[in-house]
mmCIF file of C-alpha atoms and ligand atoms in Angstrom:
data_model
loop_
_atom_site.group_PDB
_atom_site.id
_atom_site.type_symbol
_atom_site.label_atom_id
_atom_site.label_comp_id
_atom_site.label_asym_id
_atom_site.label_seq_id
_atom_site.Cartn_x
_atom_site.Cartn_y
_atom_site.Cartn_z
ATOM 1 C CA MET A 146 2.989 27.273 13.476
ATOM 2 C CA ARG A 147 0.090 28.735 11.489
ATOM 3 C CA THR A 148 -2.033 26.384 9.460
ATOM 4 C CA PHE A 149 -2.698 26.700 5.746
ATOM 5 C CA GLU A 150 -6.243 27.737 6.531
ATOM 6 C CA GLN A 151 -5.195 30.476 8.950
ATOM 7 C CA LEU A 152 -2.776 31.878 6.389
ATOM 8 C CA TYR A 153 -4.661 31.517 3.122
ATOM 9 C CA GLY A 154 -8.106 29.965 3.732
ATOM 10 C CA ARG A 155 -9.124 26.613 2.252
ATOM 11 C CA PRO A 156 -8.218 25.863 -1.376
ATOM 12 C CA ALA A 157 -11.656 26.038 -2.937
ATOM 13 C CA GLU A 158 -11.644 24.373 -6.373
ATOM 14 C CA GLY A 159 -12.442 20.930 -4.998
ATOM 15 C CA GLU A 160 -11.589 18.057 -2.686
ATOM 16 C CA TRP A 161 -10.289 14.603 -3.584
ATOM 17 C CA ALA A 162 -9.864 11.465 -1.468
ATOM 18 C CA ALA A 163 -7.700 8.365 -1.910
ATOM 19 C CA PRO A 164 -7.753 5.370 0.454
ATOM 20 C CA GLY A 165 -5.159 3.320 2.265
ATOM 21 C CA ARG A 166 -5.296 -0.436 1.700
ATOM 22 C CA VAL A 167 -4.740 -3.846 3.163
ATOM 23 C CA ASN A 168 -3.596 -6.659 0.947
ATOM 24 C CA LEU A 169 -5.475 -9.913 1.538
ATOM 25 C CA ILE A 170 -2.714 -12.054 0.028
ATOM 26 C CA GLY A 171 0.173 -11.653 -2.422
ATOM 27 C CA GLU A 172 2.990 -9.923 -0.564
ATOM 28 C CA HIS A 173 6.280 -9.035 -2.289
ATOM 29 C CA THR A 174 4.770 -10.447 -5.481
ATOM 30 C CA ASP A 175 4.062 -7.136 -7.239
ATOM 31 C CA TYR A 176 7.682 -6.263 -8.034
ATOM 32 C CA ASN A 177 8.074 -9.837 -9.269
ATOM 33 C CA LEU A 178 5.241 -8.997 -11.699
ATOM 34 C CA GLY A 179 2.877 -11.451 -9.993
ATOM 35 C CA PHE A 180 -0.624 -11.352 -8.540
ATOM 36 C CA VAL A 181 -1.936 -9.332 -5.582
ATOM 37 C CA LEU A 182 -5.357 -9.052 -3.937
ATOM 38 C CA PRO A 183 -5.782 -5.781 -2.024
ATOM 39 C CA ILE A 184 -8.898 -4.042 -0.700
ATOM 40 C CA ALA A 185 -9.229 -0.308 -0.096
ATOM 41 C CA LEU A 186 -9.859 0.903 3.451
ATOM 42 C CA PRO A 187 -12.527 3.430 4.410
ATOM 43 C CA GLN A 188 -9.644 5.572 5.716
ATOM 44 C CA THR A 189 -8.432 8.156 3.183
ATOM 45 C CA VAL A 190 -5.996 10.959 2.516
ATOM 46 C CA ARG A 191 -7.958 14.031 1.410
ATOM 47 C CA ALA A 192 -6.617 16.876 -0.698
ATOM 48 C CA GLN A 193 -8.385 20.220 -0.864
ATOM 49 C CA ALA A 194 -6.917 21.808 -3.938
ATOM 50 C CA ALA A 195 -6.911 24.802 -6.233
ATOM 51 C CA ARG A 196 -4.790 25.731 -9.249
ATOM 52 C CA ARG A 197 -2.283 28.545 -9.003
ATOM 53 C CA ALA A 198 -1.310 30.675 -11.980
ATOM 54 C CA ASP A 199 2.130 31.626 -10.608
ATOM 55 C CA GLY A 200 3.809 28.201 -10.881
ATOM 56 C CA ARG A 201 4.073 27.701 -7.117
ATOM 57 C CA LEU A 202 3.163 24.481 -5.328
ATOM 58 C CA ARG A 203 2.041 25.240 -1.771
ATOM 59 C CA LEU A 204 1.758 22.157 0.466
ATOM 60 C CA TRP A 205 0.470 21.722 3.965
ATOM 61 C CA SER A 206 -0.656 18.653 5.923
ATOM 62 C CA ALA A 207 -2.671 18.390 9.121
ATOM 63 C CA GLN A 208 -0.498 15.358 9.968
ATOM 64 C CA SER A 209 2.737 17.352 9.912
ATOM 65 C CA ASP A 210 3.562 20.064 12.413
ATOM 66 C CA GLY A 211 5.710 21.872 9.862
ATOM 67 C CA PRO A 212 4.915 25.114 8.017
ATOM 68 C CA VAL A 213 3.358 25.576 4.591
ATOM 69 C CA VAL A 214 6.026 24.466 2.095
ATOM 70 C CA ASP A 215 6.163 26.603 -1.042
ATOM 71 C CA LEU A 216 8.035 25.179 -4.053
ATOM 72 C CA PRO A 217 8.463 26.411 -7.649
ATOM 73 C CA VAL A 218 7.165 23.592 -9.879
ATOM 74 C CA ALA A 219 9.567 24.449 -12.697
ATOM 75 C CA GLU A 220 12.509 23.691 -10.391
ATOM 76 C CA LEU A 221 11.242 20.422 -8.916
ATOM 77 C CA ALA A 222 13.855 17.669 -9.032
ATOM 78 C CA PRO A 223 14.471 14.580 -6.897
ATOM 79 C CA GLY A 224 15.853 15.776 -3.564
ATOM 80 C CA SER A 225 14.349 19.264 -3.856
ATOM 81 C CA ALA A 226 11.256 18.701 -1.669
ATOM 82 C CA PRO A 227 11.776 18.204 2.076
ATOM 83 C CA GLY A 228 10.419 15.238 4.058
ATOM 84 C CA TRP A 229 6.816 14.254 3.400
ATOM 85 C CA THR A 230 6.415 16.913 0.688
ATOM 86 C CA GLY A 231 8.415 14.621 -1.616
ATOM 87 C CA TYR A 232 5.295 12.494 -2.182
ATOM 88 C CA PRO A 233 2.993 15.250 -3.505
ATOM 89 C CA ALA A 234 5.830 17.188 -5.168
ATOM 90 C CA GLY A 235 6.963 13.922 -6.792
ATOM 91 C CA VAL A 236 3.560 13.475 -8.392
ATOM 92 C CA VAL A 237 3.670 16.981 -9.879
ATOM 93 C CA TRP A 238 7.244 16.407 -11.087
ATOM 94 C CA VAL A 239 6.316 13.080 -12.718
ATOM 95 C CA LEU A 240 3.327 14.636 -14.496
ATOM 96 C CA ARG A 241 5.566 17.348 -15.912
ATOM 97 C CA GLU A 242 8.308 14.851 -16.867
ATOM 98 C CA ALA A 243 5.641 12.880 -18.750
ATOM 99 C CA GLY A 244 4.809 16.026 -20.720
ATOM 100 C CA HIS A 245 1.504 16.952 -19.099
ATOM 101 C CA PRO A 246 0.836 20.694 -19.031
ATOM 102 C CA VAL A 247 0.458 21.180 -15.271
ATOM 103 C CA GLY A 248 1.446 24.166 -13.180
ATOM 104 C CA GLY A 249 1.152 25.175 -9.558
ATOM 105 C CA ALA A 250 -1.485 24.448 -6.960
ATOM 106 C CA ASP A 251 -2.448 24.900 -3.351
ATOM 107 C CA LEU A 252 -2.827 21.516 -1.650
ATOM 108 C CA ARG A 253 -4.189 21.247 1.872
ATOM 109 C CA LEU A 254 -3.960 17.644 3.047
ATOM 110 C CA ASP A 255 -5.654 15.764 5.836
ATOM 111 C CA SER A 256 -5.816 12.047 6.551
ATOM 112 C CA ASP A 257 -7.140 9.315 8.788
ATOM 113 C CA VAL A 258 -4.901 6.613 7.272
ATOM 114 C CA PRO A 259 -2.406 5.663 9.993
ATOM 115 C CA GLY A 260 1.034 6.587 8.624
ATOM 116 C CA GLY A 261 3.928 4.144 8.477
ATOM 117 C CA ALA A 262 1.611 1.304 9.579
ATOM 118 C CA GLY A 263 1.835 -0.798 6.427
ATOM 119 C CA LEU A 264 -1.561 0.552 5.322
ATOM 120 C CA SER A 265 -0.053 2.580 2.506
ATOM 121 C CA SER A 266 -0.618 6.149 3.571
ATOM 122 C CA SER A 267 2.150 7.094 1.132
ATOM 123 C CA ALA A 268 0.266 5.792 -1.916
ATOM 124 C CA ALA A 269 -2.958 7.334 -0.609
ATOM 125 C CA LEU A 270 -1.182 10.691 -0.421
ATOM 126 C CA GLU A 271 0.243 10.335 -3.935
ATOM 127 C CA CYS A 272 -3.064 9.191 -5.395
ATOM 128 C CA ALA A 273 -5.104 11.974 -3.767
ATOM 129 C CA VAL A 274 -2.732 14.491 -5.335
ATOM 130 C CA ALA A 275 -2.696 12.679 -8.697
ATOM 131 C CA ALA A 276 -6.511 12.576 -8.793
ATOM 132 C CA ALA A 277 -6.711 16.271 -7.864
ATOM 133 C CA TYR A 278 -4.222 17.310 -10.561
ATOM 134 C CA ASN A 279 -5.964 15.124 -13.153
ATOM 135 C CA ASP A 280 -9.209 17.022 -12.634
ATOM 136 C CA LEU A 281 -7.776 20.487 -11.953
ATOM 137 C CA TYR A 282 -5.735 20.445 -15.147
ATOM 138 C CA GLY A 283 -8.220 18.417 -17.216
ATOM 139 C CA LEU A 284 -5.652 15.712 -18.036
ATOM 140 C CA GLY A 285 -8.184 12.935 -18.672
ATOM 141 C CA LEU A 286 -5.844 10.222 -17.414
ATOM 142 C CA SER A 287 -7.351 6.869 -16.374
ATOM 143 C CA ALA A 288 -7.089 5.467 -12.854
ATOM 144 C CA PRO A 289 -4.377 2.912 -13.833
ATOM 145 C CA GLU A 290 -2.427 5.612 -15.677
ATOM 146 C CA LEU A 291 -2.505 7.783 -12.555
ATOM 147 C CA ALA A 292 -1.426 4.807 -10.423
ATOM 148 C CA VAL A 293 1.617 4.199 -12.627
ATOM 149 C CA LEU A 294 2.571 7.889 -12.414
ATOM 150 C CA ALA A 295 2.152 7.856 -8.624
ATOM 151 C CA GLN A 296 4.385 4.779 -8.356
ATOM 152 C CA ARG A 297 6.994 6.509 -10.516
ATOM 153 C CA ALA A 298 6.891 9.483 -8.120
ATOM 154 C CA GLU A 299 7.603 7.190 -5.165
ATOM 155 C CA ASN A 300 10.346 5.312 -7.071
ATOM 156 C CA ALA A 301 12.149 8.152 -8.821
ATOM 157 C CA PHE A 302 11.410 11.219 -6.681
ATOM 158 C CA VAL A 303 11.089 9.872 -3.128
ATOM 159 C CA GLY A 304 13.515 7.015 -3.826
ATOM 160 C CA VAL A 305 11.471 4.041 -2.545
ATOM 161 C CA PRO A 306 11.682 1.059 -4.948
ATOM 162 C CA CYS A 307 8.065 -0.039 -4.318
ATOM 163 C CA GLY A 308 5.964 -2.146 -6.688
ATOM 164 C CA ILE A 309 2.644 -1.122 -8.225
ATOM 165 C CA MET A 310 0.180 -2.681 -5.780
ATOM 166 C CA ASP A 311 -0.366 0.208 -3.363
ATOM 167 C CA GLN A 312 -1.068 2.817 -6.002
ATOM 168 C CA MET A 313 -3.302 0.486 -8.050
ATOM 169 C CA ALA A 314 -5.257 -0.401 -4.900
ATOM 170 C CA SER A 315 -5.702 3.239 -3.935
ATOM 171 C CA MET A 316 -6.804 4.254 -7.443
ATOM 172 C CA CYS A 317 -8.800 1.242 -8.638
ATOM 173 C CA CYS A 318 -10.457 -0.608 -5.722
ATOM 174 C CA ARG A 319 -14.236 -0.743 -5.533
ATOM 175 C CA PRO A 320 -16.589 -0.979 -2.537
ATOM 176 C CA GLY A 321 -17.395 -4.554 -1.558
ATOM 177 C CA ALA A 322 -14.620 -6.050 -3.666
ATOM 178 C CA ALA A 323 -10.978 -7.069 -3.644
ATOM 179 C CA LEU A 324 -8.843 -6.062 -6.619
ATOM 180 C CA PHE A 325 -7.351 -9.147 -8.305
ATOM 181 C CA LEU A 326 -4.456 -7.512 -10.097
ATOM 182 C CA ASP A 327 -1.845 -8.928 -12.415
ATOM 183 C CA SER A 328 1.192 -6.695 -11.805
ATOM 184 C CA ARG A 329 2.735 -7.672 -15.159
ATOM 185 C CA ASP A 330 0.171 -6.059 -17.436
ATOM 186 C CA LEU A 331 -2.192 -4.404 -14.915
ATOM 187 C CA THR A 332 -5.167 -6.509 -15.998
ATOM 188 C CA MET A 333 -7.572 -6.597 -13.085
ATOM 189 C CA ARG A 334 -10.864 -7.969 -11.906
ATOM 190 C CA GLN A 335 -13.090 -6.836 -9.049
ATOM 191 C CA VAL A 336 -13.745 -9.916 -6.897
ATOM 192 C CA PRO A 337 -16.788 -9.543 -4.589
ATOM 193 C CA VAL A 338 -15.923 -9.914 -0.894
ATOM 194 C CA ASP A 339 -19.141 -9.891 1.119
ATOM 195 C CA LEU A 340 -17.648 -10.270 4.582
ATOM 196 C CA ALA A 341 -20.795 -9.191 6.444
ATOM 197 C CA GLY A 342 -22.960 -11.542 4.384
ATOM 198 C CA ALA A 343 -20.722 -14.434 5.450
ATOM 199 C CA GLY A 344 -20.860 -13.386 9.103
ATOM 200 C CA LEU A 345 -17.174 -12.449 8.993
ATOM 201 C CA ALA A 346 -15.053 -9.394 9.684
ATOM 202 C CA LEU A 347 -11.518 -8.435 8.775
ATOM 203 C CA LEU A 348 -9.635 -6.989 11.726
ATOM 204 C CA VAL A 349 -6.597 -4.803 11.180
ATOM 205 C CA LEU A 350 -4.157 -4.834 14.085
ATOM 206 C CA ASP A 351 -1.589 -2.060 13.745
ATOM 207 C CA THR A 352 1.360 -3.119 15.898
ATOM 208 C CA ARG A 353 2.650 0.497 15.917
ATOM 209 C CA VAL A 354 6.193 -0.724 15.344
ATOM 210 C CA LYS A 355 8.305 0.002 12.298
ATOM 211 C CA HIS A 356 11.753 -1.527 12.388
ATOM 212 C CA ASP A 357 14.463 0.546 10.776
ATOM 213 C CA LEU A 358 16.074 -2.234 8.789
ATOM 214 C CA GLY A 359 12.969 -2.214 6.558
ATOM 215 C CA ASP A 360 14.110 0.304 3.946
ATOM 216 C CA GLY A 361 17.438 -1.235 2.991
ATOM 217 C CA ALA A 362 16.110 -4.778 3.400
ATOM 218 C CA TYR A 363 13.270 -4.157 0.940
ATOM 219 C CA ALA A 364 15.692 -3.094 -1.775
ATOM 220 C CA ALA A 365 17.963 -6.064 -0.998
ATOM 221 C CA LEU A 366 15.067 -8.532 -1.239
ATOM 222 C CA ARG A 367 13.973 -7.040 -4.516
ATOM 223 C CA ALA A 368 17.522 -7.261 -5.871
ATOM 224 C CA GLY A 369 17.723 -10.907 -4.722
ATOM 225 C CA CYS A 370 14.546 -11.745 -6.618
ATOM 226 C CA GLU A 371 15.828 -10.046 -9.749
ATOM 227 C CA ARG A 372 19.132 -11.942 -9.499
ATOM 228 C CA ALA A 373 17.270 -15.242 -9.090
ATOM 229 C CA ALA A 374 15.093 -14.531 -12.126
ATOM 230 C CA ALA A 375 18.191 -13.711 -14.185
ATOM 231 C CA LEU A 376 19.947 -16.932 -13.082
ATOM 232 C CA LEU A 377 16.853 -18.889 -14.095
ATOM 233 C CA GLY A 378 16.646 -17.105 -17.448
ATOM 234 C CA LEU A 379 13.209 -15.650 -16.637
ATOM 235 C CA PRO A 380 11.957 -12.088 -17.171
ATOM 236 C CA ALA A 381 10.589 -12.132 -13.600
ATOM 237 C CA LEU A 382 9.892 -14.717 -10.882
ATOM 238 C CA ARG A 383 6.220 -14.518 -11.748
ATOM 239 C CA SER A 384 6.987 -16.716 -14.770
ATOM 240 C CA LEU A 385 7.974 -19.620 -12.535
ATOM 241 C CA ARG A 386 4.990 -21.883 -11.804
ATOM 242 C CA PRO A 387 4.711 -24.158 -8.746
ATOM 243 C CA SER A 388 5.200 -27.221 -10.990
ATOM 244 C CA GLY A 389 8.667 -25.967 -11.937
ATOM 245 C CA LEU A 390 9.666 -24.809 -8.471
ATOM 246 C CA ALA A 391 11.580 -27.859 -7.204
ATOM 247 C CA ASP A 392 13.715 -28.017 -10.323
ATOM 248 C CA ALA A 393 14.402 -24.265 -10.248
ATOM 249 C CA LEU A 394 15.381 -24.278 -6.582
ATOM 250 C CA GLY A 395 17.989 -26.944 -7.342
ATOM 251 C CA ARG A 396 19.670 -24.550 -9.773
ATOM 252 C CA LEU A 397 19.957 -21.593 -7.382
ATOM 253 C CA PRO A 398 22.515 -20.642 -4.727
ATOM 254 C CA ALA A 399 21.251 -21.468 -1.237
ATOM 255 C CA GLU A 400 20.630 -17.860 -0.194
ATOM 256 C CA LEU A 401 18.135 -17.308 -3.018
ATOM 257 C CA VAL A 402 16.132 -20.516 -2.445
ATOM 258 C CA PRO A 403 13.787 -19.214 0.291
ATOM 259 C CA LEU A 404 13.131 -15.968 -1.595
ATOM 260 C CA VAL A 405 12.049 -17.789 -4.716
ATOM 261 C CA ARG A 406 10.008 -20.311 -2.747
ATOM 262 C CA HIS A 407 8.076 -17.480 -1.071
ATOM 263 C CA VAL A 408 7.325 -15.608 -4.288
ATOM 264 C CA VAL A 409 6.164 -18.691 -6.207
ATOM 265 C CA THR A 410 4.019 -20.118 -3.401
ATOM 266 C CA GLU A 411 2.616 -16.671 -2.536
ATOM 267 C CA ASN A 412 1.618 -16.063 -6.133
ATOM 268 C CA ALA A 413 -0.189 -19.415 -6.127
ATOM 269 C CA ARG A 414 -1.907 -18.460 -2.861
ATOM 270 C CA VAL A 415 -3.432 -15.411 -4.573
ATOM 271 C CA GLU A 416 -4.912 -17.601 -7.310
ATOM 272 C CA ASP A 417 -6.141 -20.010 -4.668
ATOM 273 C CA ALA A 418 -7.738 -17.185 -2.648
ATOM 274 C CA VAL A 419 -9.518 -15.802 -5.713
ATOM 275 C CA ALA A 420 -10.909 -19.267 -6.488
ATOM 276 C CA ARG A 421 -12.266 -19.514 -2.926
ATOM 277 C CA LEU A 422 -13.823 -16.047 -3.133
ATOM 278 C CA ASP A 423 -15.391 -16.850 -6.509
ATOM 279 C CA ALA A 424 -16.876 -19.990 -4.927
ATOM 280 C CA GLY A 425 -18.304 -17.869 -2.101
ATOM 281 C CA ASP A 426 -16.265 -19.676 0.537
ATOM 282 C CA LEU A 427 -14.837 -16.696 2.408
ATOM 283 C CA ALA A 428 -13.860 -18.600 5.533
ATOM 284 C CA ALA A 429 -11.529 -20.724 3.373
ATOM 285 C CA LEU A 430 -9.350 -17.631 3.015
ATOM 286 C CA GLY A 431 -8.280 -18.135 6.626
ATOM 287 C CA PRO A 432 -5.744 -20.956 6.187
ATOM 288 C CA ILE A 433 -4.402 -19.242 3.041
ATOM 289 C CA LEU A 434 -3.677 -16.096 5.064
ATOM 290 C CA THR A 435 -1.963 -18.076 7.794
ATOM 291 C CA ALA A 436 0.155 -20.021 5.285
ATOM 292 C CA GLY A 437 1.131 -16.686 3.728
ATOM 293 C CA HIS A 438 2.316 -15.434 7.092
ATOM 294 C CA ALA A 439 4.444 -18.530 7.679
ATOM 295 C CA SER A 440 6.067 -18.016 4.285
ATOM 296 C CA LEU A 441 6.797 -14.330 4.985
ATOM 297 C CA ARG A 442 8.181 -15.222 8.414
ATOM 298 C CA ASP A 443 10.240 -18.313 7.570
ATOM 299 C CA ASP A 444 11.201 -17.926 3.905
ATOM 300 C CA TYR A 445 11.142 -14.196 3.216
ATOM 301 C CA GLN A 446 12.080 -13.243 6.790
ATOM 302 C CA VAL A 447 10.225 -9.911 6.824
ATOM 303 C CA SER A 448 8.188 -10.582 9.954
ATOM 304 C CA CYS A 449 9.180 -9.487 13.459
ATOM 305 C CA PRO A 450 8.271 -10.522 17.025
ATOM 306 C CA GLU A 451 5.363 -8.055 17.233
ATOM 307 C CA THR A 452 3.642 -9.162 14.010
ATOM 308 C CA ASP A 453 4.266 -12.824 14.851
ATOM 309 C CA LEU A 454 2.668 -12.325 18.255
ATOM 310 C CA ALA A 455 -0.364 -10.548 16.754
ATOM 311 C CA VAL A 456 -0.878 -13.447 14.321
ATOM 312 C CA GLU A 457 -0.436 -16.110 17.009
ATOM 313 C CA ALA A 458 -2.702 -14.355 19.509
ATOM 314 C CA ALA A 459 -5.418 -13.804 16.887
ATOM 315 C CA LEU A 460 -5.315 -17.480 15.892
ATOM 316 C CA ALA A 461 -5.368 -18.561 19.541
ATOM 317 C CA ALA A 462 -8.456 -16.350 20.009
ATOM 318 C CA GLY A 463 -10.245 -18.215 17.214
ATOM 319 C CA ALA A 464 -9.422 -16.226 14.036
ATOM 320 C CA HIS A 465 -9.898 -18.239 10.808
ATOM 321 C CA GLY A 466 -6.516 -16.973 9.665
ATOM 322 C CA ALA A 467 -4.101 -14.079 10.102
ATOM 323 C CA ARG A 468 -1.043 -12.583 8.469
ATOM 324 C CA MET A 469 1.091 -9.499 8.313
ATOM 325 C CA THR A 470 0.134 -7.113 5.500
ATOM 326 C CA GLY A 471 2.420 -4.648 3.744
ATOM 327 C CA GLY A 472 6.153 -4.888 3.263
ATOM 328 C CA GLY A 473 6.950 -6.145 6.754
ATOM 329 C CA PHE A 474 9.418 -5.310 9.565
ATOM 330 C CA GLY A 475 6.462 -4.202 11.666
ATOM 331 C CA GLY A 476 3.271 -2.529 10.529
ATOM 332 C CA SER A 477 -0.104 -4.206 10.543
ATOM 333 C CA VAL A 478 -1.606 -7.677 10.743
ATOM 334 C CA ILE A 479 -4.975 -8.686 9.292
ATOM 335 C CA ALA A 480 -7.127 -11.338 10.942
ATOM 336 C CA LEU A 481 -10.227 -12.954 9.423
ATOM 337 C CA VAL A 482 -12.681 -13.488 12.260
ATOM 338 C CA ASP A 483 -16.337 -14.281 12.908
ATOM 339 C CA ALA A 484 -18.033 -10.882 13.078
ATOM 340 C CA ALA A 485 -19.431 -11.712 16.506
ATOM 341 C CA ALA A 486 -15.929 -12.527 17.799
ATOM 342 C CA ALA A 487 -14.148 -9.405 16.476
ATOM 343 C CA GLY A 488 -14.178 -7.529 19.778
ATOM 344 C CA ARG A 489 -12.957 -10.534 21.715
ATOM 345 C CA VAL A 490 -10.112 -11.289 19.271
ATOM 346 C CA ALA A 491 -8.981 -7.665 19.392
ATOM 347 C CA ALA A 492 -9.077 -7.721 23.196
ATOM 348 C CA GLU A 493 -7.068 -10.945 23.380
ATOM 349 C CA VAL A 494 -4.397 -9.655 20.994
ATOM 350 C CA THR A 495 -4.216 -6.467 23.078
ATOM 351 C CA ALA A 496 -3.830 -8.530 26.262
ATOM 352 C CA ALA A 497 -1.056 -10.593 24.669
ATOM 353 C CA PHE A 498 0.761 -7.385 23.697
ATOM 354 C CA ARG A 499 0.427 -6.044 27.219
ATOM 355 C CA ALA A 500 1.778 -9.295 28.660
ATOM 356 C CA ALA A 501 4.777 -9.107 26.314
ATOM 357 C CA GLY A 502 5.485 -5.501 27.332
ATOM 358 C CA TYR A 503 4.576 -4.086 23.880
ATOM 359 C CA ALA A 504 2.566 -0.914 23.271
ATOM 360 C CA GLU A 505 -1.102 -1.660 22.620
ATOM 361 C CA PRO A 506 -1.979 -2.256 18.978
ATOM 362 C CA ARG A 507 -4.447 0.055 17.256
ATOM 363 C CA THR A 508 -7.463 -1.819 15.887
ATOM 364 C CA LEU A 509 -9.490 -1.037 12.757
ATOM 365 C CA THR A 510 -12.143 -3.003 10.906
ATOM 366 C CA ALA A 511 -11.457 -3.258 7.181
ATOM 367 C CA VAL A 512 -14.619 -2.867 5.095
ATOM 368 C CA PRO A 513 -13.756 -2.989 1.362
ATOM 369 C CA ALA A 514 -14.171 0.628 0.294
ATOM 370 C CA GLU A 515 -13.916 2.831 -2.784
ATOM 371 C CA GLY A 516 -10.750 3.913 -4.581
ATOM 372 C CA ALA A 517 -9.704 7.504 -5.311
ATOM 373 C CA ARG A 518 -12.555 9.880 -6.069
ATOM 374 C CA ARG A 519 -13.620 13.502 -6.116
ATOM 375 C CA LEU A 520 -15.599 14.472 -3.009
ATOM 376 C CA GLY A 521 -16.839 17.848 -4.077
HETATM 377 P P1 ADP B 851 2.892 3.576 4.707
HETATM 378 O O1 ADP B 851 2.769 3.880 3.257
HETATM 379 O O2 ADP B 851 2.756 2.116 4.994
HETATM 380 O O3 ADP B 851 1.973 4.377 5.575
HETATM 381 P P2 ADP B 851 5.459 4.756 4.301
HETATM 382 O O4 ADP B 851 6.688 4.835 5.120
HETATM 383 O O5 ADP B 851 5.562 4.233 2.915
HETATM 384 O O6 ADP B 851 4.377 3.956 5.149
HETATM 385 O O7 ADP B 851 4.815 6.205 4.159
HETATM 386 C C1 ADP B 851 4.632 7.016 5.292
HETATM 387 C C2 ADP B 851 5.074 8.431 4.946
HETATM 388 O O8 ADP B 851 4.129 9.025 4.039
HETATM 389 C C3 ADP B 851 5.078 9.353 6.143
HETATM 390 O O9 ADP B 851 6.315 9.266 6.827
HETATM 391 C C4 ADP B 851 4.916 10.716 5.472
HETATM 392 O O10 ADP B 851 6.143 11.157 4.939
HETATM 393 C C5 ADP B 851 4.010 10.406 4.300
HETATM 394 N N1 ADP B 851 2.607 10.681 4.611
HETATM 395 C C6 ADP B 851 1.579 9.819 4.587
HETATM 396 N N2 ADP B 851 0.409 10.424 4.885
HETATM 397 C C7 ADP B 851 0.706 11.724 5.116
HETATM 398 C C8 ADP B 851 -0.058 12.887 5.468
HETATM 399 N N3 ADP B 851 -1.365 12.840 5.670
HETATM 400 N N4 ADP B 851 0.617 14.045 5.605
HETATM 401 C C9 ADP B 851 1.931 14.111 5.419
HETATM 402 N N5 ADP B 851 2.697 13.071 5.079
HETATM 403 C C10 ADP B 851 2.107 11.892 4.930
HETATM 404 MG MG1 MG B 852 4.111 3.336 1.727
#
């Protein structure tokens, strides 16, 4: 299969990058309009791009072994773009649906964000394309506006009912900081996270498993939360504070109780984590992460044996705290560790995986990096 470059050369108008992310705390809170606290990874999806005057969208990715896909932008509609091309084509479709005067482009994509690992390669892909189109067509849209459009592409074009966290993280994170985001109104604050200064490191352990039940289960969990909010007469579960939790749980059918308990306690854990970061006590994040994992495992039930083992092995190796990150059913675990112990913790988690007969996890170190930007 010939590459884009072999066929047409590199698209030369410019290059844009958008990062993957890990979320420190606040999982399954975004679609309940609550708080999240992601950081951007140094790993990015990059788009080399150029406008086309003939209304064609030509897409190629170094991470796909397929051919260049060539689509007429005027005929884009949900279902019209095959496989992975739905993410970039969805962004172009959403821009046009929103009335922005955009036409065709050549997009040559490359990435070092592990795909399907809970590190949000999909949002990185959308945001790289959104940032490229914003500049190529002089749209002047802000980073949050682009994030909302990218989310709409994933919801309405690709058909994944995700919340806003991944796209906001990829567009708006800053180096050295976590993004404290209110998903209800998109107010945000950059919270400094000086891991190195505190002698700490954040390990990412990609379990390399993705369990199939994830897609349908995500939509079912979201629907359960929306039903609970409606039964409680609330616009979203975010409006329920911990002080009202016990009373609210008593008014819900049993199957919704653990869902609501997770969302309300998780939202409070984000506020707690931000208070610890503001106080400069980074190690205090550890127990908050571990409590978050227990809630995702026991109440929300989106963990799996591999992520549970990664968390347990990291804690046994001396991590301050650990939890799964991303939607669940596999994917990655983050572990807050002493910088000097990072190699040993990674080795002990790897040994535990080997002993359990699992494939070895892939290990990254998360250094809070920059959101979407033009490279050249
Ligand atoms: P995550 O966002 O956690 O990585 P998803 O399942 O949401 O997992 O998104 C992964 C999908 O995104 C891949 O299956 C692929 O369709 C698409 N994708 C991500 N990065 C790339 C890339 N560089 N090239 C092509 N497709 C990509
Ligand atoms: Mg994704």
